[in-house]
Coordinates of C-alpha atoms and ligand atoms in Angstrom, one line a residue:
M56 CA 98.5 2.3 43.8
S57 CA 98.1 -0.9 44.8
R58 CA 94.8 -2.0 43.0
D59 CA 94.0 -4.6 46.1
I60 CA 91.0 -2.5 47.5
L61 CA 89.1 -4.1 44.4
R62 CA 91.0 -7.1 43.8
G63 CA 91.7 -8.2 47.4
D64 CA 92.1 -12.2 48.0
R65 CA 90.2 -13.1 45.3
L66 CA 91.8 -12.1 42.1
K67 CA 95.7 -11.9 41.5
R68 CA 97.3 -8.5 39.5
L69 CA 95.8 -7.5 36.3
A70 CA 98.0 -8.5 33.5
P71 CA 99.9 -5.2 32.2
E72 CA 98.3 -5.0 29.4
S73 CA 94.7 -5.2 30.4
I74 CA 95.0 -2.1 33.2
E75 CA 95.0 0.5 30.2
Y76 CA 92.7 -1.4 27.9
T77 CA 90.1 -2.2 31.0
A78 CA 90.4 1.4 32.5
S79 CA 88.1 4.0 31.9
T80 CA 89.9 6.8 33.8
S81 CA 91.4 8.8 30.8
F82 CA 87.4 9.4 30.3
D83 CA 86.1 9.4 33.6
G84 CA 87.5 13.1 34.5
I85 CA 84.2 14.7 34.4
L86 CA 82.3 12.3 36.6
V87 CA 84.9 13.0 39.5
K88 CA 82.7 15.5 41.1
P89 CA 79.4 13.5 40.6
V90 CA 80.7 11.1 42.1
V91 CA 82.2 12.6 45.3
K92 CA 78.8 14.0 45.5
I93 CA 77.0 10.4 45.3
N94 CA 79.5 9.6 47.7
M95 CA 78.5 12.3 50.4
A96 CA 74.8 11.9 50.0
H97 CA 75.2 8.1 50.0
M98 CA 77.5 8.3 53.3
A99 CA 74.9 11.2 55.0
M100 CA 72.1 8.5 54.1
L101 CA 73.3 5.8 55.8
I102 CA 74.6 8.0 58.9
N103 CA 70.6 9.1 58.8
Q104 CA 69.6 5.9 58.6
G105 CA 71.8 4.6 61.3
V106 CA 73.2 2.1 59.4
V107 CA 76.9 4.0 59.9
S108 CA 77.7 5.5 63.1
R109 CA 78.2 9.3 63.1
A110 CA 81.6 9.1 64.0
Q111 CA 82.6 7.0 60.9
G112 CA 80.7 8.8 58.7
S113 CA 81.3 11.8 59.4
L114 CA 84.8 10.9 59.0
C115 CA 84.3 9.9 55.6
L116 CA 81.9 13.0 54.7
K117 CA 85.1 15.0 55.8
G118 CA 87.6 13.4 53.9
L119 CA 85.2 13.4 50.9
R120 CA 85.5 17.4 50.9
E121 CA 89.2 17.4 50.8
M122 CA 88.7 15.4 47.5
P123 CA 91.0 17.5 45.0
E124 CA 88.5 18.3 42.4
T125 CA 91.6 17.4 39.9
L126 CA 92.0 14.2 41.2
Q127 CA 94.9 12.2 39.6
L128 CA 92.8 8.9 38.4
D129 CA 95.4 5.8 38.5
P130 CA 94.0 3.5 35.7
A131 CA 95.5 1.0 37.9
L132 CA 92.3 1.3 40.0
E133 CA 90.2 1.0 37.0
D134 CA 88.3 4.1 37.3
V135 CA 87.2 7.0 39.2
H136 CA 85.2 5.0 41.7
M137 CA 87.6 3.2 42.7
N138 CA 90.2 6.2 42.7
V139 CA 87.7 7.8 44.9
E140 CA 87.3 5.4 47.3
A141 CA 91.3 4.5 47.5
F142 CA 91.7 8.3 48.4
L143 CA 89.8 8.1 51.2
V144 CA 90.7 4.6 52.3
K145 CA 94.5 6.2 52.2
K146 CA 93.3 9.9 54.0
I147 CA 91.1 8.1 56.8
G148 CA 91.8 4.6 57.3
G149 CA 90.0 1.4 56.1
N150 CA 87.8 1.4 59.1
A151 CA 85.6 4.6 58.0
G152 CA 86.8 4.6 54.5
G153 CA 85.9 0.9 53.9
Q154 CA 82.2 1.5 54.7
L155 CA 81.8 4.0 51.6
N156 CA 80.4 1.0 49.3
L157 CA 78.3 -0.6 51.6
A158 CA 74.8 -0.7 49.8
K159 CA 76.6 1.1 46.7
S160 CA 77.6 -0.5 43.7
R161 CA 80.1 1.1 40.9
N162 CA 77.1 0.3 38.7
D163 CA 74.3 2.2 40.7
Q164 CA 77.2 4.9 40.8
V165 CA 78.4 5.2 37.7
A166 CA 74.8 5.4 36.3
T167 CA 73.9 8.1 38.7
A168 CA 76.8 10.2 37.9
I169 CA 76.6 9.9 33.9
R170 CA 73.2 11.4 34.6
M171 CA 74.1 14.3 37.2
A172 CA 77.1 15.4 34.3
L173 CA 74.7 14.7 31.2
R174 CA 71.7 16.9 33.1
E175 CA 74.2 19.6 33.4
Y176 CA 75.3 19.7 29.7
Q177 CA 72.3 19.3 28.9
V178 CA 70.7 22.7 30.7
N179 CA 74.1 24.6 28.9
I180 CA 73.0 23.0 25.8
V181 CA 69.9 24.5 25.6
S182 CA 70.9 27.8 27.0
E183 CA 73.3 28.2 24.6
L184 CA 70.6 27.0 22.2
A185 CA 68.7 30.0 23.2
D186 CA 71.3 32.2 22.5
L187 CA 71.8 31.3 19.3
R188 CA 68.1 32.1 18.8
K189 CA 67.9 35.0 19.3
T190 CA 71.1 36.0 17.6
I191 CA 69.7 35.3 14.8
L192 CA 65.7 36.9 15.8
D193 CA 68.2 39.8 16.1
R194 CA 69.6 39.4 12.5
V195 CA 65.7 38.6 11.3
G196 CA 64.7 42.0 13.0
E197 CA 67.3 43.4 10.4
H198 CA 66.5 42.1 7.5
I199 CA 62.8 42.1 7.6
T200 CA 62.3 43.9 3.9
T201 CA 65.7 42.1 2.6
L202 CA 64.6 40.4 -0.4
M203 CA 66.1 37.0 -1.8
P204 CA 65.5 33.9 -4.3
G205 CA 64.3 31.4 -1.9
Y206 CA 65.2 28.2 -3.2
T207 CA 64.1 24.5 -4.0
H208 CA 66.5 22.5 -5.1
L209 CA 69.2 24.8 -5.2
Q210 CA 67.2 26.4 -8.0
H211 CA 65.6 29.9 -7.9
A212 CA 61.6 28.9 -6.8
Q213 CA 59.9 32.3 -5.1
P214 CA 60.6 35.4 -3.9
T215 CA 61.1 35.8 -0.1
T216 CA 63.1 37.5 2.3
L217 CA 66.1 36.7 4.5
A218 CA 64.0 37.8 7.5
H219 CA 61.3 35.3 6.5
H220 CA 64.4 32.1 5.8
L221 CA 66.2 32.8 9.0
I222 CA 62.8 32.4 11.1
A223 CA 63.1 28.8 9.7
Y224 CA 66.5 28.5 11.3
Q225 CA 65.2 29.3 14.6
D226 CA 62.3 26.9 14.3
A227 CA 63.9 23.9 13.4
L228 CA 66.8 24.7 16.5
Q229 CA 63.9 25.5 19.0
R230 CA 62.6 22.1 18.6
D231 CA 66.1 20.7 19.0
S232 CA 65.8 22.6 22.3
K233 CA 62.5 20.9 23.3
R234 CA 63.5 17.8 22.4
L235 CA 66.2 18.4 25.1
I236 CA 64.0 19.8 27.0
E237 CA 61.9 16.5 26.8
A238 CA 64.5 14.2 27.3
Y239 CA 65.5 16.0 30.7
S240 CA 62.8 14.2 32.5
R241 CA 63.8 11.0 31.8
V242 CA 67.5 11.8 32.2
N243 CA 67.0 13.4 36.2
L244 CA 66.2 10.6 37.7
S245 CA 68.6 8.7 40.4
P246 CA 69.1 4.9 39.7
L247 CA 71.4 5.4 43.1
G248 CA 70.4 2.1 45.9
A249 CA 69.7 -0.3 43.0
V250 CA 73.2 -1.1 44.1
A251 CA 75.1 -3.9 41.5
L252 CA 71.5 -5.2 40.3
A253 CA 69.3 -6.4 43.3
S254 CA 69.2 -3.5 45.9
T255 CA 70.2 -4.4 49.0
S256 CA 69.1 -5.7 52.4
V257 CA 70.5 -2.7 54.3
K258 CA 67.7 -0.2 54.9
I259 CA 68.7 2.7 52.7
N260 CA 66.5 5.8 52.0
R261 CA 66.8 6.1 47.9
E262 CA 64.1 9.1 48.5
L263 CA 66.5 10.7 50.4
T264 CA 69.6 10.0 48.7
R265 CA 67.5 11.2 45.4
K266 CA 66.7 14.5 46.6
L267 CA 69.6 15.7 47.9
L268 CA 71.3 14.7 44.6
G269 CA 68.5 17.0 43.0
F270 CA 66.8 13.9 41.0
D271 CA 62.9 14.4 40.2
G272 CA 62.5 10.5 40.7
L273 CA 63.6 7.2 40.4
V274 CA 64.7 5.1 38.1
E275 CA 62.6 2.3 40.4
N276 CA 63.7 -1.4 39.2
S277 CA 66.7 -1.9 40.4
I278 CA 67.9 -4.2 37.3
D279 CA 66.7 -1.3 34.9
A280 CA 68.9 1.7 36.8
V281 CA 71.7 -0.3 36.2
S282 CA 70.9 -1.8 32.5
S283 CA 69.4 1.3 30.6
R284 CA 71.3 3.8 29.2
D285 CA 68.4 4.8 26.8
F286 CA 68.0 8.2 28.4
A287 CA 71.4 8.7 27.1
I288 CA 71.4 7.5 23.5
E289 CA 68.1 9.5 23.8
V290 CA 69.9 12.4 24.1
I291 CA 72.5 11.7 22.2
S292 CA 70.1 11.1 19.0
D293 CA 68.5 14.7 19.9
L294 CA 72.2 16.1 19.8
A295 CA 72.6 14.3 16.2
L296 CA 69.4 15.9 15.1
A297 CA 70.6 19.4 16.5
M298 CA 73.6 19.3 14.7
T299 CA 72.1 18.2 11.6
N300 CA 70.1 21.4 11.4
L301 CA 73.4 23.1 12.6
S302 CA 75.5 21.5 9.8
K303 CA 72.1 22.7 7.1
I304 CA 73.1 26.0 8.3
A305 CA 76.4 25.4 8.2
E306 CA 76.4 24.5 4.8
E307 CA 74.8 27.4 3.5
M308 CA 77.1 29.9 5.1
V309 CA 79.8 28.0 3.0
L310 CA 77.9 28.3 -0.1
W311 CA 76.6 31.8 0.4
S312 CA 80.1 33.1 1.0
S313 CA 81.5 31.4 -2.0
S314 CA 82.2 34.1 -4.8
E315 CA 79.5 32.2 -6.8
F316 CA 76.7 33.1 -4.6
G317 CA 78.4 36.4 -3.2
A318 CA 75.2 36.6 -0.8
M319 CA 77.0 36.8 2.6
D320 CA 80.8 38.0 4.1
I321 CA 81.8 35.5 7.1
S322 CA 83.9 37.4 9.6
D323 CA 87.6 37.0 9.7
G324 CA 87.5 35.4 13.3
Y325 CA 85.4 32.2 11.8
A326 CA 87.6 32.0 8.4
S327 CA 91.3 30.6 7.4
T328 CA 93.3 31.4 4.6
S329 CA 95.1 29.0 2.3
S330 CA 99.1 27.9 3.0
V331 CA 100.1 28.8 -0.6
M332 CA 97.1 30.6 -2.4
P333 CA 97.0 33.8 -0.3
Q334 CA 94.0 34.9 -1.8
K335 CA 92.0 32.6 -0.2
K336 CA 89.4 32.6 2.7
N337 CA 87.7 29.9 3.8
A338 CA 84.5 29.4 5.5
V339 CA 86.5 26.7 8.1
V340 CA 84.5 27.0 10.9
A341 CA 81.4 26.4 9.2
E342 CA 83.0 23.7 7.3
L343 CA 83.6 22.1 10.6
I344 CA 80.4 21.8 12.0
R345 CA 79.7 20.0 9.1
G346 CA 82.5 17.5 9.7
K347 CA 81.8 17.4 13.3
T348 CA 78.4 16.2 12.8
S349 CA 79.8 13.1 11.0
T350 CA 81.2 12.3 14.5
V351 CA 78.3 12.8 16.4
Y352 CA 76.4 10.3 14.6
G353 CA 78.9 8.0 14.8
D354 CA 78.5 9.0 18.7
L355 CA 75.0 7.7 18.4
M356 CA 75.3 4.4 16.0
A357 CA 78.6 3.7 18.3
S358 CA 76.3 3.9 21.7
I359 CA 73.0 2.6 20.5
S360 CA 74.7 -0.3 18.7
M361 CA 76.8 -1.2 21.9
T362 CA 73.4 -1.8 23.9
K363 CA 71.2 -3.7 21.3
A364 CA 72.6 -7.4 22.4
L365 CA 74.2 -7.0 26.4
P366 CA 72.0 -9.1 28.5
Y367 CA 70.8 -7.9 31.7
S368 CA 72.0 -6.6 33.9
Y369 CA 75.3 -4.5 34.1
N370 CA 77.9 -5.2 31.4
I371 CA 80.9 -3.1 30.9
D372 CA 80.4 -3.0 27.2
L373 CA 78.3 0.2 28.5
Q374 CA 81.8 1.5 29.9
Q375 CA 82.3 2.0 26.5
L376 CA 79.6 4.0 25.5
T377 CA 80.4 7.0 28.0
P378 CA 82.8 8.5 26.2
H379 CA 80.3 8.9 23.2
I380 CA 77.9 10.8 25.3
W381 CA 80.7 13.4 26.3
S382 CA 81.9 13.4 22.8
A383 CA 78.3 14.4 21.3
C384 CA 77.7 17.2 24.3
S385 CA 81.1 18.6 23.5
I386 CA 80.8 19.1 19.9
T387 CA 77.1 20.3 19.8
F388 CA 77.7 22.8 22.9
T389 CA 81.0 23.8 21.0
S390 CA 79.3 24.0 17.2
I391 CA 76.2 26.2 18.7
Q392 CA 79.0 28.5 20.5
V393 CA 81.0 29.2 16.7
L394 CA 77.8 29.5 14.9
K395 CA 76.3 31.9 17.5
G396 CA 80.0 34.4 16.8
M397 CA 79.7 33.7 12.8
L398 CA 75.6 34.5 12.5
Q399 CA 76.2 37.4 14.8
E400 CA 79.3 39.0 12.5
A401 CA 78.1 37.7 9.2
V402 CA 77.6 40.5 6.5
F403 CA 74.7 39.4 3.9
N404 CA 75.1 41.4 0.9
K405 CA 71.7 42.7 0.4
E406 CA 72.0 44.2 -3.0
R407 CA 73.8 40.5 -4.5
L408 CA 70.5 39.0 -2.9
R409 CA 68.1 41.7 -4.3
K410 CA 70.2 41.1 -7.9
L411 CA 69.7 37.4 -7.7
L412 CA 65.8 37.9 -7.7
E413 CA 66.2 39.5 -11.1
E414 CA 67.8 36.9 -13.4
G415 CA 65.7 34.2 -14.4
A416 CA 61.5 34.0 -13.8
I417 CA 61.7 33.7 -10.2
A418 CA 57.8 35.4 -10.7
A419 CA 56.5 32.5 -12.9
T420 CA 54.3 31.2 -9.9
D421 CA 52.6 34.8 -9.2
L422 CA 51.8 34.8 -12.7
A423 CA 50.4 31.3 -12.8
D424 CA 48.6 32.5 -9.6
Y425 CA 47.4 35.8 -11.3
L426 CA 45.6 33.7 -14.4
A427 CA 44.2 31.7 -12.4
V428 CA 42.4 33.7 -9.9
E429 CA 42.0 36.3 -11.8
H430 CA 41.1 34.8 -15.3
S431 CA 39.6 31.2 -13.9
I432 CA 42.2 29.5 -15.9
P433 CA 42.3 25.9 -13.7
F434 CA 45.9 26.4 -12.0
R435 CA 47.6 23.1 -14.0
T436 CA 46.8 24.6 -17.2
A437 CA 47.8 27.9 -15.7
H438 CA 50.4 26.4 -15.0
T439 CA 51.4 25.1 -18.5
V440 CA 50.9 28.4 -20.3
V441 CA 53.3 30.3 -18.2
G442 CA 55.8 27.2 -18.7
N443 CA 55.6 27.7 -21.8
L444 CA 56.3 31.6 -21.8
V445 CA 59.5 30.4 -19.4
R446 CA 61.0 28.0 -22.0
R447 CA 60.6 30.7 -25.0
S448 CA 62.3 33.2 -22.5
V449 CA 65.3 30.8 -22.1
D450 CA 65.1 29.5 -25.9
E451 CA 64.9 32.7 -27.5
K452 CA 67.0 34.6 -24.8
R453 CA 64.2 36.9 -24.5
A454 CA 63.2 39.2 -21.0
F455 CA 60.3 37.5 -18.8
R456 CA 58.7 40.7 -18.5
N457 CA 58.5 41.1 -23.1
V458 CA 57.9 37.6 -23.2
I459 CA 54.7 37.5 -21.6
L460 CA 53.7 40.8 -22.7
E461 CA 54.3 40.2 -26.4
D462 CA 53.0 36.5 -25.8
L463 CA 51.0 35.5 -23.1
A464 CA 47.4 36.2 -24.9
G465 CA 48.5 34.1 -28.0
A466 CA 49.7 30.9 -25.3
A467 CA 46.4 31.8 -22.9
K468 CA 44.5 31.5 -26.0
D469 CA 46.0 28.6 -27.5
I470 CA 46.5 26.6 -24.3
A471 CA 43.2 27.2 -22.2
G472 CA 41.1 28.7 -24.7
V473 CA 40.8 31.8 -22.6
E474 CA 41.3 35.5 -23.7
V475 CA 43.9 37.3 -21.4
S476 CA 45.1 41.1 -22.2
I477 CA 47.3 42.1 -19.6
T478 CA 49.0 45.5 -19.5
P479 CA 52.8 46.4 -18.8
S480 CA 52.1 47.7 -15.3
E481 CA 49.8 44.5 -14.4
V482 CA 52.9 42.6 -15.4
D483 CA 54.9 44.7 -13.4
Q484 CA 52.9 44.2 -10.5
I485 CA 53.2 40.5 -10.6
L486 CA 57.0 40.5 -11.7
D487 CA 57.6 43.2 -8.1
P488 CA 59.0 40.8 -5.8
E489 CA 58.6 43.1 -3.0
K490 CA 54.5 43.0 -3.8
S491 CA 55.2 39.0 -4.2
V492 CA 56.1 38.6 -0.7
E493 CA 53.9 41.7 0.4
L494 CA 50.8 39.7 -0.7
R495 CA 52.0 36.5 1.4
T496 CA 50.4 37.3 4.4
V497 CA 49.1 33.9 5.6
D498 CA 50.6 32.7 8.8
G499 CA 54.1 31.9 8.5
G500 CA 54.5 33.5 5.1
P501 CA 57.5 35.9 4.4
S502 CA 55.4 39.0 4.4
S503 CA 56.6 41.9 6.8
I504 CA 53.0 41.4 8.9
S505 CA 53.7 37.7 9.3
V506 CA 57.4 37.8 9.7
K507 CA 56.5 40.1 12.7
K508 CA 54.0 38.4 14.2
M509 CA 56.6 34.9 14.1
I510 CA 59.1 37.5 15.8
V511 CA 56.8 37.9 18.7
N512 CA 55.9 34.5 19.4
R513 CA 59.7 33.3 18.8
K514 CA 60.9 35.7 21.0
K515 CA 58.8 34.1 23.6
G516 CA 59.8 30.8 23.1
V517 CA 63.2 32.1 23.6
N518 CA 62.1 33.6 27.2
E519 CA 60.2 30.2 27.8
T520 CA 63.7 28.2 27.3
E521 CA 65.9 30.8 29.6
E522 CA 63.5 30.2 32.4
W523 CA 63.4 26.8 32.1
A524 CA 67.4 26.3 31.8
S525 CA 67.3 29.4 35.1
E526 CA 64.9 27.5 36.8
R527 CA 66.5 23.9 36.3
R528 CA 69.8 25.6 37.4
R529 CA 68.5 27.3 40.5
M530 CA 66.8 23.6 41.2
L531 CA 70.3 21.9 41.0
E532 CA 72.0 24.5 42.8
A533 CA 69.3 24.4 45.6
A534 CA 69.9 20.5 46.2
N535 CA 73.5 21.2 46.0
Q536 CA 73.4 23.5 49.1
D537 CA 70.7 21.1 50.9
L538 CA 73.6 18.8 50.4
V539 CA 76.1 21.3 51.5
K540 CA 74.1 21.5 54.7
T541 CA 73.0 18.3 55.8
T542 CA 76.5 17.3 55.6
D543 CA 77.8 20.5 57.6
E544 CA 75.3 18.7 60.4
L545 CA 76.8 15.6 60.1
I546 CA 80.2 16.5 60.4
G547 CA 79.2 18.9 63.2
G548 CA 78.7 22.1 61.5
E549 CA 81.8 22.7 60.0
K550 CA 82.1 24.4 56.9
A551 CA 83.8 23.1 53.6
Ligands
LIG749 N1 84.3 2.1 34.9 C1 82.7 1.4 35.0 C2 81.9 1.8 33.5 O1 82.2 2.9 33.5 C3 81.8 1.5 36.3 C4 81.6 0.3 36.8 C5 82.0 -0.9 36.4 N2 81.0 -2.0 37.0 C6 81.7 -3.1 36.9 N3 81.2 -4.0 37.4 N4 82.9 -3.5 36.7 O2 80.6 1.8 34.1

């Protein structure tokens, strides 16, 4: 194909090494469908406004309908926009086809197409996140009484339950989902009609194209409309945060499935072995979630830095930004999918988690709380008393329980000046992780009462997200139907 439809009589041929260098065709595939729809909506609007005759316009519309979704994009034509136009001109001739870009530029068209492809990804990612959250909540339901050590600094901290721990995953992912939903209101706005930058004197109707393309409003200022990509950078940063949360979960899966932890078995579908060490079972999927997170951070850095020094309005640096949007979207979407499967099939080792609780002095805080509440020792002093007992237990290799029974009275007297006597059954109560957990009935705590409350509330949250996604899908589909109907009528009742 010749590139003359663009360069016309103005420029000679592009240098061969500039062709691939400047083309966006290698990553424009995702924009074919939106670009075709934009052209249809734009042409329908031009006919409606009496700017283009119905005869010419409907010829364009018919041609656009015959555009293959898998249109082969020729790099010599620079991008998807020129490829679509060239296809049409070739099909229906330059008289009608040549009207396609009246009062429309690649600048407003590409911004519009990106927003259309992005909003679809957003809905899909949010709905995939809802599935993942549901999976997590199912696992939560199975493990309300599964005790485990809670960690800080990766050291045993306090007893908790697996359900409590897993709800923390859910809650982080719920925030990720909310961020993406909030960003949708800034993504789903139509830049179309901004044309190159200064709009047009042609009597277009931006409101009509907005409606036909399923946008909720306009990016009003025509210069802003073609210059801005902050809507996409906002989504990429939301995705970078979501990946951070997925990566933290993945990291725990790698750790917990190690022989040192032995707290979880990852199913074979998400593991690999070594080409030389046949005993190995490596959590490769989880490791790659961690690794791919860095790629998304790269997408964020690349795109945010690409825009910081751009003069207004359109500069083709913006073309270089676009593939980073799809990279971040596709990595996040697939990472959510694999993590969901992995969590569905993971087998938690309840016995091992329970056993881990018995090591060390995980009930130390409970003992300090007991001294503070029952014996009116100021908490900081109680903390010192218990710390003293823990040190003795470690240094003298004595069981923490024995140290409490034998040394607590003395330590409390020496350090706090308080008489404390404690019976073996009181010690057993304090050291019992089940009791410790069940006493934490505060909102957000690990007791089964608190956890069950959280489950009910979280399930409601998942339902709300699912409703949002299906409502958005319904609205986009309705706009699509409207576009088909409008073009049908203009073509003369013919179906696509
Ligand atoms: N391929 C371009 C992009 O992705 C489309 C806009 C080109 N505009 C221009 N004036 N060269 O941004």
